[in-house]
Each structure stands twice: as structure tokens, then as C-alpha cells.
XYZ file of C-alpha atoms in Angstrom:
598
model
C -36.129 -11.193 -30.714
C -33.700 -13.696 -31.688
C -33.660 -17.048 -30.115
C -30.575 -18.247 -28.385
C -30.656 -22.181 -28.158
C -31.673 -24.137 -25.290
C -29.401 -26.069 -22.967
C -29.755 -28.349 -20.234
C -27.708 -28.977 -17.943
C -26.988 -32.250 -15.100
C -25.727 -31.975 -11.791
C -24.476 -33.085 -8.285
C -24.235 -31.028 -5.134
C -24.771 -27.309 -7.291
C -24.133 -24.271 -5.019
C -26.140 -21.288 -6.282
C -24.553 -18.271 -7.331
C -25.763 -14.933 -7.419
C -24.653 -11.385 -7.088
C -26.100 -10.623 -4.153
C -25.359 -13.429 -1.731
C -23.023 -16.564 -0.545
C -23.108 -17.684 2.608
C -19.818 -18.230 4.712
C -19.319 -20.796 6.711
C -17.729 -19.706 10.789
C -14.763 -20.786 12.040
C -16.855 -23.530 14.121
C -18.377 -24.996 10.358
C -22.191 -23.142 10.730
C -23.187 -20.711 8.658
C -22.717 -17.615 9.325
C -26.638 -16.692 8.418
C -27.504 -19.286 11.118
C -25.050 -17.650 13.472
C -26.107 -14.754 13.104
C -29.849 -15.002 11.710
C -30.986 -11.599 13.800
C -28.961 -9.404 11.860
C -29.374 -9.857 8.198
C -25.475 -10.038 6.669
C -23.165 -7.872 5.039
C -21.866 -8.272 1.561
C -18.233 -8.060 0.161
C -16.790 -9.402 -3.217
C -13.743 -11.189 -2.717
C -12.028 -10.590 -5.726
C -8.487 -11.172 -4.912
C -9.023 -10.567 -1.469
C -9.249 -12.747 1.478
C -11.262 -11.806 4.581
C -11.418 -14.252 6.853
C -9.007 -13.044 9.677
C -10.837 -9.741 9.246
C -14.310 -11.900 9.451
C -13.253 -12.806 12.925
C -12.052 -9.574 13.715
C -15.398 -7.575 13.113
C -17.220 -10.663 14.714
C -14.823 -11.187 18.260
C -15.765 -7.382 18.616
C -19.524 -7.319 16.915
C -20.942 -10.759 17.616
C -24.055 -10.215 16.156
C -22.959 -9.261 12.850
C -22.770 -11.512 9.908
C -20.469 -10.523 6.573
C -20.888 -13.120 3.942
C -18.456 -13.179 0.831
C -19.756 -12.599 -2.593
C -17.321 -14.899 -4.320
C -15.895 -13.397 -7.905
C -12.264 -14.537 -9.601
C -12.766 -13.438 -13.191
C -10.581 -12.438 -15.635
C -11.148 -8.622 -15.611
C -11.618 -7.993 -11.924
C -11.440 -3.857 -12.776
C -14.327 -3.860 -15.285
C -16.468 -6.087 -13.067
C -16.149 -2.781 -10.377
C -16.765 -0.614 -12.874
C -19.787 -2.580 -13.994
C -21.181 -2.657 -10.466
C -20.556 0.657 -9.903
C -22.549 1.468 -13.088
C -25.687 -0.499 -12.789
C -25.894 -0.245 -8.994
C -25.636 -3.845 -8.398
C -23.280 -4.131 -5.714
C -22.325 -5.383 -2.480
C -22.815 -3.790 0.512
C -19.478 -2.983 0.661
C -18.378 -2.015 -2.396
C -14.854 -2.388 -3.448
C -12.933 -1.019 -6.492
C -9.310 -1.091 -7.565
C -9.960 2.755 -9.436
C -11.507 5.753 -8.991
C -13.418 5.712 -12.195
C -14.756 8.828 -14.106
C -18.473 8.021 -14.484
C -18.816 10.734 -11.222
C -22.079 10.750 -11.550
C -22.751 7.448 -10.480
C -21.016 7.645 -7.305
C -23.933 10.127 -5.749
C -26.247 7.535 -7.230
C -25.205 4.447 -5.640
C -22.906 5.472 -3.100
C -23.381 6.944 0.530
C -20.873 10.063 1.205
C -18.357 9.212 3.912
C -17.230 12.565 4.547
C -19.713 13.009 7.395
C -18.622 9.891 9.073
C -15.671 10.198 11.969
C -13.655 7.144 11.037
C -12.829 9.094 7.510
C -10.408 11.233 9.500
C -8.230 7.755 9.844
C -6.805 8.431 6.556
C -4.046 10.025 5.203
C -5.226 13.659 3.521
C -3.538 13.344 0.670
C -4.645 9.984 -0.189
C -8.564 10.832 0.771
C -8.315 14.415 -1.684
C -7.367 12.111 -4.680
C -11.158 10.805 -4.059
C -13.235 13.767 -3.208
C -15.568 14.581 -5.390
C -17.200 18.293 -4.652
C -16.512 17.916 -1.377
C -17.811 14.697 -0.742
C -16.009 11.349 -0.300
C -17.442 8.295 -1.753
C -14.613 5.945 -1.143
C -11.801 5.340 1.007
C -8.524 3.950 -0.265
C -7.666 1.543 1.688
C -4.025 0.418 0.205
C -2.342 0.361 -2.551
C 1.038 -1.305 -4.317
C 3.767 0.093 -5.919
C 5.005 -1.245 -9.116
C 8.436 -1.049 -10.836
C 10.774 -3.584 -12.484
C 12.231 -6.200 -10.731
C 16.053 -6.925 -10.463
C 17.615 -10.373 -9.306
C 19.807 -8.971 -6.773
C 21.735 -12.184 -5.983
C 22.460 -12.264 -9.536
C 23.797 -8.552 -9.287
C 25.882 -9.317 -6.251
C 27.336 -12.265 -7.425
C 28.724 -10.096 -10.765
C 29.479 -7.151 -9.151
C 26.851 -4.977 -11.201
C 26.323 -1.764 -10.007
C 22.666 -1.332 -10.218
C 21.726 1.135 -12.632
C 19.809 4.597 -12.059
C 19.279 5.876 -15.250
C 18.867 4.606 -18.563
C 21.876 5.679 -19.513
C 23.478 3.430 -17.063
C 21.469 0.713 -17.901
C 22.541 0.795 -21.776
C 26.064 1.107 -20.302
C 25.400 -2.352 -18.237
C 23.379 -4.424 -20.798
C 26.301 -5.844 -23.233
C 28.176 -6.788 -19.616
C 25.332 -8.838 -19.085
C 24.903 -10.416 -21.742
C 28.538 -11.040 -22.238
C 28.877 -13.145 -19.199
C 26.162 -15.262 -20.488
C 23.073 -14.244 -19.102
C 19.279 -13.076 -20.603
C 18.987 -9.087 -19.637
C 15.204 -9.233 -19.596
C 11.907 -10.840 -19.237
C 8.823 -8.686 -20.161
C 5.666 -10.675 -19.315
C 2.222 -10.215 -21.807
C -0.226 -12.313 -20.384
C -2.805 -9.604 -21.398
C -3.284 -6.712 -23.687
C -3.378 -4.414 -20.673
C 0.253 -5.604 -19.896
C 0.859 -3.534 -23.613
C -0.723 -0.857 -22.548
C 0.841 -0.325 -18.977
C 4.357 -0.446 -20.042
C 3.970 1.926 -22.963
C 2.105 4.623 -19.626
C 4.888 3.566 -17.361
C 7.562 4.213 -19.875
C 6.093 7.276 -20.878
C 5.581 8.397 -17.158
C 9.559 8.528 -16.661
C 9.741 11.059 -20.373
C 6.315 12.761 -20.664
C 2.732 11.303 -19.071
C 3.648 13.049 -15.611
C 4.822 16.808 -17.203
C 2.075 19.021 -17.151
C 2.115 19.238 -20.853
C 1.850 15.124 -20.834
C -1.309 15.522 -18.164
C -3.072 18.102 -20.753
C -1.750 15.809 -23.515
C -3.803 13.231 -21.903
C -7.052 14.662 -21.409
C -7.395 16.604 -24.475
C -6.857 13.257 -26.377
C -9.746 11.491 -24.228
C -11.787 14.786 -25.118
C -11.090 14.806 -28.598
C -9.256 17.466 -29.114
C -5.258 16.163 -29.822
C -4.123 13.063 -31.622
C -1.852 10.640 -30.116
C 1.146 12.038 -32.921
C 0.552 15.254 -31.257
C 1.785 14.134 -27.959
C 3.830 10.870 -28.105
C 5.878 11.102 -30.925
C 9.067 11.853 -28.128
C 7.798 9.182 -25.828
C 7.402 6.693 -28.997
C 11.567 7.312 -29.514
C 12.009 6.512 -25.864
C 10.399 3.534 -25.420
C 11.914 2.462 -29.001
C 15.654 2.933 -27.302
C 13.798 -0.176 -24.360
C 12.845 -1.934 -27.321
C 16.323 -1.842 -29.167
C 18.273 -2.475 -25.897
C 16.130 -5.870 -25.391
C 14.223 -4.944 -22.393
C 11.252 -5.542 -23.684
C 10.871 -8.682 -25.489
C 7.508 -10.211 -25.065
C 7.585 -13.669 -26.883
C 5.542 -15.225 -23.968
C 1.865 -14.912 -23.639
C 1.657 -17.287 -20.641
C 3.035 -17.546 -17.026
C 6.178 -19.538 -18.257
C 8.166 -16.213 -18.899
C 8.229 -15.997 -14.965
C 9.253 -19.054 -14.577
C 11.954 -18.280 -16.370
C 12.907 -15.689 -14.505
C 12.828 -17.314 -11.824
C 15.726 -19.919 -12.825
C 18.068 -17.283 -12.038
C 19.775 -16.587 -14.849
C 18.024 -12.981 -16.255
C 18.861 -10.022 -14.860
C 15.814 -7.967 -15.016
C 11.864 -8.390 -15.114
C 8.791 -6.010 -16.736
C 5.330 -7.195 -15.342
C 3.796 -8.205 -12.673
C 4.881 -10.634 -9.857
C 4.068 -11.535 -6.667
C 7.487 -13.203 -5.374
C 10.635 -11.994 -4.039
C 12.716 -14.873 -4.340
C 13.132 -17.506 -6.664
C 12.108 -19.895 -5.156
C 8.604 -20.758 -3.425
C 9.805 -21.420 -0.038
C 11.688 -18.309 0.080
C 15.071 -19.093 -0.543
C 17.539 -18.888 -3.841
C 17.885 -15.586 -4.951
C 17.108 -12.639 -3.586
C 14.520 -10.512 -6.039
C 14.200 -6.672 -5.466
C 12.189 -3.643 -7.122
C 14.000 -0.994 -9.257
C 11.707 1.961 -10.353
C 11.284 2.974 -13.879
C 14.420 4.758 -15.245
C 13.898 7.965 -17.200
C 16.908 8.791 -19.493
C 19.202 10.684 -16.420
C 17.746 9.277 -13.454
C 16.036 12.582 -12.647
C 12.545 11.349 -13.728
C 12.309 7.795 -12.265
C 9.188 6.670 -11.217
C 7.170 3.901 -9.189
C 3.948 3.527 -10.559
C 0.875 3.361 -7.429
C -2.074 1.131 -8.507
C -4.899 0.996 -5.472
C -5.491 -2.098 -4.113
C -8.812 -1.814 -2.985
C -10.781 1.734 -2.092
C -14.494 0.775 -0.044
C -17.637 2.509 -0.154
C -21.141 1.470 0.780
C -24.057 1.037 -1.384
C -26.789 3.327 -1.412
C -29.250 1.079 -1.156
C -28.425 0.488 2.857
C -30.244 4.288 3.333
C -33.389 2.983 2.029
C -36.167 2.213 4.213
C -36.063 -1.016 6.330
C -32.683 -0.978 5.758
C -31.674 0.756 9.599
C -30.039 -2.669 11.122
C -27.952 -3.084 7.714
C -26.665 0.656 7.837
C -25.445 0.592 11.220
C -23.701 -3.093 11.182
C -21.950 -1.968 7.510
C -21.005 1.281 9.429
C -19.242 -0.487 12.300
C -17.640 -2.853 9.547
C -16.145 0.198 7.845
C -15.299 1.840 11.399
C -12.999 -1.849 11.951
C -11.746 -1.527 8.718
C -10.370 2.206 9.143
C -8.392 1.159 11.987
C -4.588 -0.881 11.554
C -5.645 -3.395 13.463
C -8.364 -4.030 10.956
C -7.069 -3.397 7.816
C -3.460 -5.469 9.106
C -5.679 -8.719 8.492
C -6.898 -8.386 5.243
C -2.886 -7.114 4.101
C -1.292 -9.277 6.094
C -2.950 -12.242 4.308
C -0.450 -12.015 1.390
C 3.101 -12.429 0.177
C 3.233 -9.544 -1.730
C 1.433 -7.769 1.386
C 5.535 -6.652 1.619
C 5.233 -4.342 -1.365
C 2.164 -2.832 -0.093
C 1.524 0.804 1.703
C -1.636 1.253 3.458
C -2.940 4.675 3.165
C -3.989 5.142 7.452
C -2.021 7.902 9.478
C 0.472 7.078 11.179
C 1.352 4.112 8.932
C 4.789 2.934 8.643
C 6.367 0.992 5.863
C 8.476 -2.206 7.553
C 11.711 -2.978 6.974
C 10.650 -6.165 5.887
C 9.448 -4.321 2.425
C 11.282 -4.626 -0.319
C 10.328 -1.176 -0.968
C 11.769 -0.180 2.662
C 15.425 1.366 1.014
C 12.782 3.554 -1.426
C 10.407 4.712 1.692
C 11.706 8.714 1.318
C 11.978 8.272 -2.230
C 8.403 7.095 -2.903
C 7.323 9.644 0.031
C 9.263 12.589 -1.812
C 6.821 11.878 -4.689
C 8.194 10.052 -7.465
C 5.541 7.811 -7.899
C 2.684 8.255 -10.840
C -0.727 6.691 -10.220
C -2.151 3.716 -12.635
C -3.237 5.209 -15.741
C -6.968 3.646 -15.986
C -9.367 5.829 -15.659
C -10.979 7.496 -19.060
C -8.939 4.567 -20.721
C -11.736 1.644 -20.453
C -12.839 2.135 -24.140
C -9.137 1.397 -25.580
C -7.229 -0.090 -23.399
C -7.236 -3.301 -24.946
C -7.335 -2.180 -28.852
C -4.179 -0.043 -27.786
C -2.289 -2.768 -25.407
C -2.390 -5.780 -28.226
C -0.970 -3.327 -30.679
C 1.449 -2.183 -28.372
C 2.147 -5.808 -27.912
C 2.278 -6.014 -31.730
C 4.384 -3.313 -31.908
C 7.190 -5.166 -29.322
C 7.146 -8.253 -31.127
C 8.227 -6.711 -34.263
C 4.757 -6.658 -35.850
C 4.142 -3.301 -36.551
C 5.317 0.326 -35.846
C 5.492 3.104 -33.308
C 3.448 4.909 -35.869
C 0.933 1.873 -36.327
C 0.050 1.953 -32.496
C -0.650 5.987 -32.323
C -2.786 5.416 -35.264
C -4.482 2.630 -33.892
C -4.613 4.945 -30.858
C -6.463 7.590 -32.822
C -9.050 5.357 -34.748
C -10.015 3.693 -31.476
C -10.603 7.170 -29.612
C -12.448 8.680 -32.837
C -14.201 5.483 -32.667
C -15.144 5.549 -28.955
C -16.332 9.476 -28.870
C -19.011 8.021 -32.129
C -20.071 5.281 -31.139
C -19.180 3.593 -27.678
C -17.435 0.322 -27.168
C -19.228 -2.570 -29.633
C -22.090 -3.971 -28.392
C -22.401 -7.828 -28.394
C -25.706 -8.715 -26.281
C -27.307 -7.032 -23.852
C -28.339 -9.162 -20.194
C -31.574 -7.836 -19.280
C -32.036 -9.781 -16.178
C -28.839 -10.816 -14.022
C -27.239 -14.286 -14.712
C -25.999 -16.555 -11.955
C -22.523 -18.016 -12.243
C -24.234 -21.145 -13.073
C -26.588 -19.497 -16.039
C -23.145 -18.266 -17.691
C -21.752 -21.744 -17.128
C -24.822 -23.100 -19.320
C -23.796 -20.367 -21.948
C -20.284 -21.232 -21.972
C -20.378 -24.655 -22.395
C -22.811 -24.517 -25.398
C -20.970 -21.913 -27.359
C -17.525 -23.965 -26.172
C -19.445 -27.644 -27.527
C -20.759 -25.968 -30.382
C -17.631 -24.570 -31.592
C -15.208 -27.438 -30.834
C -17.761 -30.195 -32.028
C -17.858 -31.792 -28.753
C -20.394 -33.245 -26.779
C -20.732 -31.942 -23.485
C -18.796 -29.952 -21.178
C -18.187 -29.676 -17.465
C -17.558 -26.088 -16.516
C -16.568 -25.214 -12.912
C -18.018 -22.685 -10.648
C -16.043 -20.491 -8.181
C -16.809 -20.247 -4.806
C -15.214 -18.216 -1.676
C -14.008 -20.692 0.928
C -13.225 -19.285 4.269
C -9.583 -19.687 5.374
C -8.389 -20.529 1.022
C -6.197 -17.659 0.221
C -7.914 -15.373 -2.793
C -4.788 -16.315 -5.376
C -6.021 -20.109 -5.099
C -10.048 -19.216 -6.240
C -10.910 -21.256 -8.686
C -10.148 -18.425 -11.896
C -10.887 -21.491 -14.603
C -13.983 -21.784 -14.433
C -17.107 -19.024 -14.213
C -15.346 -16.719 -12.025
C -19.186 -14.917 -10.834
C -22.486 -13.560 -11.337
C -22.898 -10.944 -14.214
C -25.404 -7.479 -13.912
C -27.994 -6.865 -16.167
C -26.259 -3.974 -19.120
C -24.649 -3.767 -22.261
C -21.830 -6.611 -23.073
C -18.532 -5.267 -24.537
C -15.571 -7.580 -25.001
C -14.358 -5.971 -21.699
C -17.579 -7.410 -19.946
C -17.433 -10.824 -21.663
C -13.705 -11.339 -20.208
C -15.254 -10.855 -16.564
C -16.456 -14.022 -16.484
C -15.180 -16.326 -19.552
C -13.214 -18.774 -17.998
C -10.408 -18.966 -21.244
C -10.091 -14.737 -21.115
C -8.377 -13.214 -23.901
C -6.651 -15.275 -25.364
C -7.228 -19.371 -24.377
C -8.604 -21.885 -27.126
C -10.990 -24.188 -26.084
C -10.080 -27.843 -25.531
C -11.479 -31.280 -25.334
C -10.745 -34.355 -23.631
C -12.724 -37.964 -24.230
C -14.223 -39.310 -21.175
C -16.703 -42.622 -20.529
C -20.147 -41.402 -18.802
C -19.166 -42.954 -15.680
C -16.009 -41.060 -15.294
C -18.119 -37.852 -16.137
C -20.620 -38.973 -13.430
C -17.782 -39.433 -10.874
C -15.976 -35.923 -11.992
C -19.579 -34.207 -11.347
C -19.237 -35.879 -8.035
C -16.272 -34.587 -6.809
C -15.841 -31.451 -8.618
C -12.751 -29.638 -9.844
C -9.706 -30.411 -7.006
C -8.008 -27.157 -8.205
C -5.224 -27.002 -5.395
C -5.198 -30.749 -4.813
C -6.323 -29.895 -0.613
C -9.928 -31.268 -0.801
C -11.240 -27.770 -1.440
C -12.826 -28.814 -4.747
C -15.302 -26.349 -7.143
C -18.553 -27.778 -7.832
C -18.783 -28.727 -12.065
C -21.951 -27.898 -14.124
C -22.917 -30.530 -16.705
C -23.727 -28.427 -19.672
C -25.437 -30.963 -22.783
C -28.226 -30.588 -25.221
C -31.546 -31.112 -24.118
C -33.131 -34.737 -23.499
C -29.206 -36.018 -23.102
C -28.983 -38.823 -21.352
C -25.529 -40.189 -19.764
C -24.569 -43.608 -20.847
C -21.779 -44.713 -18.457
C -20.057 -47.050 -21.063
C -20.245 -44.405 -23.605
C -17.236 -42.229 -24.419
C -17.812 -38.733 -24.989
C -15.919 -35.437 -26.157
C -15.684 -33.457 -23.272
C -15.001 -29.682 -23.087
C -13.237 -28.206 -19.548
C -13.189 -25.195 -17.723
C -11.400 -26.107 -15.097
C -9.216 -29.736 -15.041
C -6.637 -31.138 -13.177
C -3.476 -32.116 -14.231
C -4.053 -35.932 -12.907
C -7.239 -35.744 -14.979
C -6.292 -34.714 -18.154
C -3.304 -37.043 -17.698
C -6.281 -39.586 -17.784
C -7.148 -38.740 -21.230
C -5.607 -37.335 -24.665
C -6.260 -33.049 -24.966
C -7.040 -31.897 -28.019
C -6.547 -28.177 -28.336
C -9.294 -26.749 -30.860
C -7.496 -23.321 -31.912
C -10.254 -22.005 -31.425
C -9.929 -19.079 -28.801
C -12.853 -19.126 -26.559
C -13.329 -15.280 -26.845
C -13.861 -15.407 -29.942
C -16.195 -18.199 -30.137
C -18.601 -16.382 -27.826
C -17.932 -13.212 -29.589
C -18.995 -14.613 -32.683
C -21.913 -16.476 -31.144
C -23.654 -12.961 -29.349
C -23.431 -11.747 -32.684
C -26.272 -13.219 -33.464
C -28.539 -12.380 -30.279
C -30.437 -9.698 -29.075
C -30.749 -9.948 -25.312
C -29.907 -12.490 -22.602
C -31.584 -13.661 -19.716
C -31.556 -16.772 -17.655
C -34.883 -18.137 -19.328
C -33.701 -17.906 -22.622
C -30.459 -19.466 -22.616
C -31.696 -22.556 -24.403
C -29.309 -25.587 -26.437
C -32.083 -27.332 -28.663
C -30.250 -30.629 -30.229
């Protein structure tokens, strides 16, 4: 077994992670286990949701229940689902963004719904897409509908007729330009964002046709090469690329912001706004579907928000009181008024259709003028599913292939040598975690591989917690976003929790021990409101803090009025790759062995 190095680690006021609890705290400031301490609780992930309205909801009916959140904001919020829904360790309440194709597991660690009465809430059409030989595992609960995003202000201003083809949009794009304005920004935070628009694109000229849905899966099976079916779609997409709607120079949130200045026309990627401004004024912002060439193939693409299920583990013995409080949770939730307060907790609630009869979308949406159209079908569901193994190999050479890198050719290759690759062999293995590690266990990790590779001393890495009443957007994503389940670590898995994701370099600020001491005090203010994230201390074993003594500090998770304290110095070194390299070299993982040695 190789050894992975020992690290200790200093400090103040440490909440304890894990992955299968986290106390709330009620309305009134107890916790809810002390309000509740007859019933034992009821776990949820937040993971980009909020709960507390529906908290109160479920309790002002069900007093005696307790629901406490198990917080996660990672970097890969899909793949940490997947990875629950793998290994079995899960909430209570399970929630997923996709109906993933490892069916097998969902008679293994989930309870069939079908049997249950409140399953007759939802729409039919939505609850077939989830049925698995008759049985119904999850329910989907909402979901969002994605297109491109026009500035509509901008349009009205001009006098642009908004396009509704591709034809008319080629037709419009040198009369944009011409009066001095951008015609597109095309967001690439991350190497899904490749891999999205090259589906999407492809849904308006092939994915959708019968022949593209057989394309599809007898690629994932083996049996066709990407040539074979996207050689067409490749000549579509290469008319987007050659028109300038999708440049992707950005790899950071400033493309939006650019956007957002008012003087671009159109937006690829995702956004949560519908104005230019934060306060809801400046210009108007509204969704345009995918075009296909004509106009007669335009699409919306559907991605679920959340579907819920409940862990198998509530039918075991001893487990009576848990089952019937996590079945009234679900009844609640399966109702409007219940699922209203978890939607109604965001801005981008607007763009969102829940999937209960008798739902209606609001005028308020700015999908309200596209309510028959998106009704009358032409929408195409999130391609995901079957994917996992080369999503990200495919979306960065996608990406590549936008920037000018490399060609339409180079990315169905790429395409082909990943799938070969996968059927073989799997996704690379870097470690395997043979016991689960608390948020504050990967911290430890993280800040030795981090210190090791930047040459710096120490490091103060930031843990995420849910706090009742903070909405899910402002969780603290830049530090250790959760707890991770004992399997077998792939790049995907790593992202879930590594607090620079794909692509962020580590960086390093000097700092006297007394500052340090102070910082470990208050924690990381990430919204500036008081709410601050509790820091782990992470430094080689036997260190001892000097308070006069400066030291080379490496952050997951800073403020801007602290760094302005200091001098940054950005490492290049990209954090994922640092801890790629570093598993490299180990065998297993588990919380006893994660050891920095001087």
C-alpha cells in the first residue's frame, strides 16, 4: 500500500461534515434535532437548492418532523448524484438532476413510488420518461428550459426583427455588426459547456430524427463511429462557427458580464438573469430557442431540475418512524403549494415549468409567449445520460475546436478514441476512497497537495455549510463543497469537491501568524452578511504558528478585502492537475491515512 503523507491540521470553531448529517437550525435559532428529538430527521442535499420556506411548510403542517440539510456546493453537482446513486450513500431524500442509465441501481437503493397515491400528482407524460418496468423510482419535480438569450431592448431599439431560422439569422448578423455592436457571447466556463452546444446544435439538424436517436445509441454501444453520424451536423454547426456565434475566448464569468453591458445582441450558455442589470432594470433579456436551418426544427432544450426518490435504506428494520415522516415529506412536496416554495426561491424560478397537473406557466415567464410552442413538443431533453465517460474529453475538444484549435474532424475522432476507450477500459482510475471522507478530511488533502505544489506553507481551505434562510447560489462553492462516498475516483469525481474545478491554478498570498489566527477566527465572509464558512488550517505536522512570522499562504476561499491585504501570486499551476498528478501515486484513501510528514 502506498503511503500518502501525513497532515495536520489547526482550528477554531470546526463544524463537522459528513454525508449523512447537518443539523439545521429553526426559524426560532434551536436546532432542529432538539426541536424535534422524538422523531429522528430527514435528510436532503442542498445542492443548488434552498429549502427553508419548504422546511416550514412540512413543519407548520407536521410539527414533529425534523428535515436537516446535507449541505453540498461542488463543482460537478450531476456526478455527485450519480455517485450517490451508485454506492447507495444517500440522503433520505434523494435528489438527482438525470435519470441515469445504471437501472439497476435504482431497485437497489431506491423504494418504488408507483404504489404510493401522491404519484398520481404528476403529469403522465413527465412520470413515463422515469418508469422503469413499471415501476417509478423518481418523481420529476421541475425542470428548465434552455435556449439562447436575445437582448430585446437592444432589438427594439434597432428595429431587428427577431430571427426564426438560421437563415434569418445569417441575413441579420452583418446589420448588427454594422451598427457597431458584438453579435454574440458564447460562455465556456466548463468542458460540458463544449459539449452541450455541439447536442443542442445538433438537436435542431439531426440528434432528435430517429436516425440521430439510433445514431446515438449505437455509438454508446459500439457499434457506429461518430463520422458515421455527424459528419452533416459537423457542417451545421461549422456555418455557427463561421457566422461568429460561437466564439468562446472566455473561460470565466466575465463573458456575461459583458453581455450584460448591453451592447451584444445574442448569448450561448447559461444565465440566470433577465435583465441587465441586478436590480432588474436596463434592458430587457429574453429566450430564443435554437434555430435549425428553416425554422421548422427549432428546439428548447429541457434539463430536470431536480427528480426525488427515497432511499432504500428507510424499509429496513427500525426504520418505521423514518418511512412514514419521509413519506409525508414527499406527499407535501407533490402538492403546488409545496413544491411553489422550493421554486419560488429563485430568479430564474421564471424560466422554470413544474411537472404537477394542472400546472400553469405565468405570464411572468419569459418563456410565457413560447407556452404552446414548448407544449406542442419542440423541446429535446439534456443529452447526459450514457455520456458520463466522455463528456468532458469531448466538450474541451469541442471547445478546442471553436477557438480555432483543431477540426470538426479532430473532435469526432477524439469522440471515437474516447468511446473505444471507455467500452475497454472504464474512465481512469486515480485513487480509490475506501472509507467516506468528511468535507474537512478532503480539506486536509487539498491543502497538502495545493502547499506542496505551489511551495507554500500552509493553507486555509474553507468548508461549506447550508445556512437556513442563505439562498443556494450564495453556498460557499470555493472551498470543499461536501463529503465524498467511498468508490473509484475519476477526474469527474475529483471535480465534485476540488474547490479550483477544472480549470483554476492555485494561488498564494503572504500572511503574519496572527492574521492567520484571526482569519481562522472568523472564517471566510463569502457574501460580506456575517454568514461566514468556517477555514481549516491545513500545515505539516508539529507546525507551530508564530504570530510575527510571515507565511505563504494557499486559499480556497478569500475575500476580496483580504487578498487586497496582501500581494497574490498565481502559481500556474491548475489545481486539478496537481491532485491528479499527486493520486497517481496512491493506492487507496481513507481518513486515517491522509498524512503530511514535514
Amino acid at each position: 500500500m502506498k503511503r500518502i503523507k501525513r497532515l495536520a491540521w489547526i482550528s477554531a470553531l470546526l463544524l463537522v461534515l459528513s454525508l449523512t448529517a447537518c443539523g439545521t437550525i429553526g426559524s426560532d435559532g434551536v436546532p432542529a434535532s432538539a426541536q424535534h428529538a422524538e422523531h429522528e430527521p430527514i435528510t436532503i442535499m442542498s445542492g443548488g437548492r434552498e429549502y427553508s420556506e419548504f422546511i416550514e411548510y412540512v413543519e407548520s403542517i407536521y410539527p414533529e418532523i425534523n428535515i436537516e440539510v446535507i449541505p453540498y456546493r461542488g463543482g460537478n453537482t450531476t456526478q455527485y448524484m450519480y455517485d450517490q446513486l451508485l454506492t447507495g450513500y444517500m440522503p433520505d431524500i434523494y435528489g438527482t438532476t438525470q435519470m441515469f442509465t445504471c437501472y439497476d441501481k435504482y431497485e437497489e437503493n431506491l423504494i418504488d413510488l408507483s404504489k404510493y397515491g401522491f404519484t398520481a400528482n404528476y403529469n403522465e407524460a413527465r412520470i413515463a420518461q422515469y418508469e422503469l418496468d413499471g415501476k417509478v423510482y423518481l418523481l420529476p419535480a421541475d425542470y428548465d428550459v434552455i435556449g439562447m438569450v436575445y437582448n430585446a431592448s437592444l432589438f427594439e431599439r434597432e428595429g431587428w426583427k427577431v430571427p426564426t431560422s438560421f437563415a434569418e439569422l445569417q441575413a441579420l448578423a452583418p446589420v448588427i455588426q454594422a451598427a457597431g455592436y458584438d453579435l454574440s457571447d458564447c460562455a465556456a466556463n466548463l468542458p460540458e459547456y463544449g459539449f452541450q452546444y455541439m447536442c443542442n446544435i445538433g438537436d435542431t439538424a439531426f440528434f432528435r430524427s430517429l436516425e440521430g436517436i439510433r445514431w446515438q445509441r449505437d455509438f454508446l454501444e459500439g457499434k457506429a463511429t461518430a463520422v458515421d453520424g455527424l459528419a452533416g451536423t459537423f457542417d451545421y454547426i461549422q456555418k455557427w462557427v463561421d457566422l461568429g456565434m460561437l466564439q468562446c475566448e472566455s473561460m470565466d464569468d466575465t463573458i456575461r458580464l459583458h453581455f450584460r453591458e448591453g451592447n451584444t445582441a445574442f448569448f450561448i450558455g447559461s444565465m440566470g438573469f433577465w435583465n441587465t442589470a441586478d436590480d432588474g432594470t436596463g434592458d430587457v433579456l429574453k429566450p430564443l430557442p435554437y434555430l435549425s436551418e428553416d425554422g421548422t426544427q427549432n428546439m428548447f432544450i429541457t434539463a430536470t431540475v431536480r427528480a426525488y426518490g427515497l432511499s432504500k435504506k428507510l424499509e429496513a428494520p427500525g426504520n418505521e418512524q423514518k418511512l412514514a415522516d419521509a413519506l409525508k415529506v414527499m406527499e407535501l412536496l407533490s402538492t403546488q403549494e409545496g413544491m411553489m416554495r422550493i421554486m419560488e426561491r429563485y430568479e430564474t424560478a421564471t424560466a422554470r415549468v413544474c411537472s404537477l397537473k394542472g400546472w400553469e406557466m405565468p405570464a411572468s415567464s419569459p418563456f410565457y409567449a413560447y407556452k404552446d410552442f414548448i407544449a406542442e413538443g419542440h423541446v429535446a431533453p439534456l443529452i447526459y445520460p450514457g455520456w458520463e465517460d466522455l463528456m468532458v474529453g469531448v466538450g474541451n475538444r469541442f471547445l478546442d475546436y471553436l477557438r480555432g484549435d483543431c477540426t470538426a474532424m479532430d473532435v469526432m475522432t477524439t469522440m471515437d478514441a474516447l468511446q473505444a476507450e471507455s467500452l475497454v477500459s472504464g474512465p481512469h482510475i486515480y485513487a480509490s476512497i475506501e472509507e467516506p471522507l468528511s468535507a474537512e478530511d478532503l480539506a486536509r488533502l487539498t491543502g497538502m497537495v495545493f502547499c506542496e505544489s505551489a511551495g507554500a506553507d500552509l493553507a486555509l481551505i474553507s468548508l461549506n455549510e447550508w445556512k437556513a434562510g442563505v439562498r443556494a447560489d450564495e453556498e460557499n462553492m470555493y472551498g470543499i463543497g461536501g463529503a465524498m462516498m467511498p468508490l473509484e475516483m475519476t477526474e469527474m469525481d475529483i471535480v465534485c469537491w476540488l474547490p479550483t474545478g477544472w480549470y483554476g491554478t492555485i494561488k498564494t498570498y503572504p500572511f503574519t501568524g496572527a492574521r492567520i489566527r484571526e482569519l481562522l477566527e472568523t472564517g471566510f465572509d463569502m457574501n460580506g452578511d456575517g454568514n461566514t464558512y468556517p477555514y481549516v488550517l491545513v500545515a505539516p505536522e508539529g507546525f507551530a504558528l508564530s504570530d510575527d512570522q510571515v507565511y505563504t499562504v494557499c486559499f480556497a476561499g478569500i475575500t476580496e478585502e483580504v487578498a487586497a491585504e496582501s500581494t497574490m501570486t498565481d502559481s500556474g499551476i491548475v489545481g486539478l492537475t496537481a491532485m491528479e498528478e499527486y493520486l497517481e501515486g496512491v493506492d487507496a484513501l481513507r481518513p486515517s491515512n491522509i498524512l503530511w510528514e514535514p
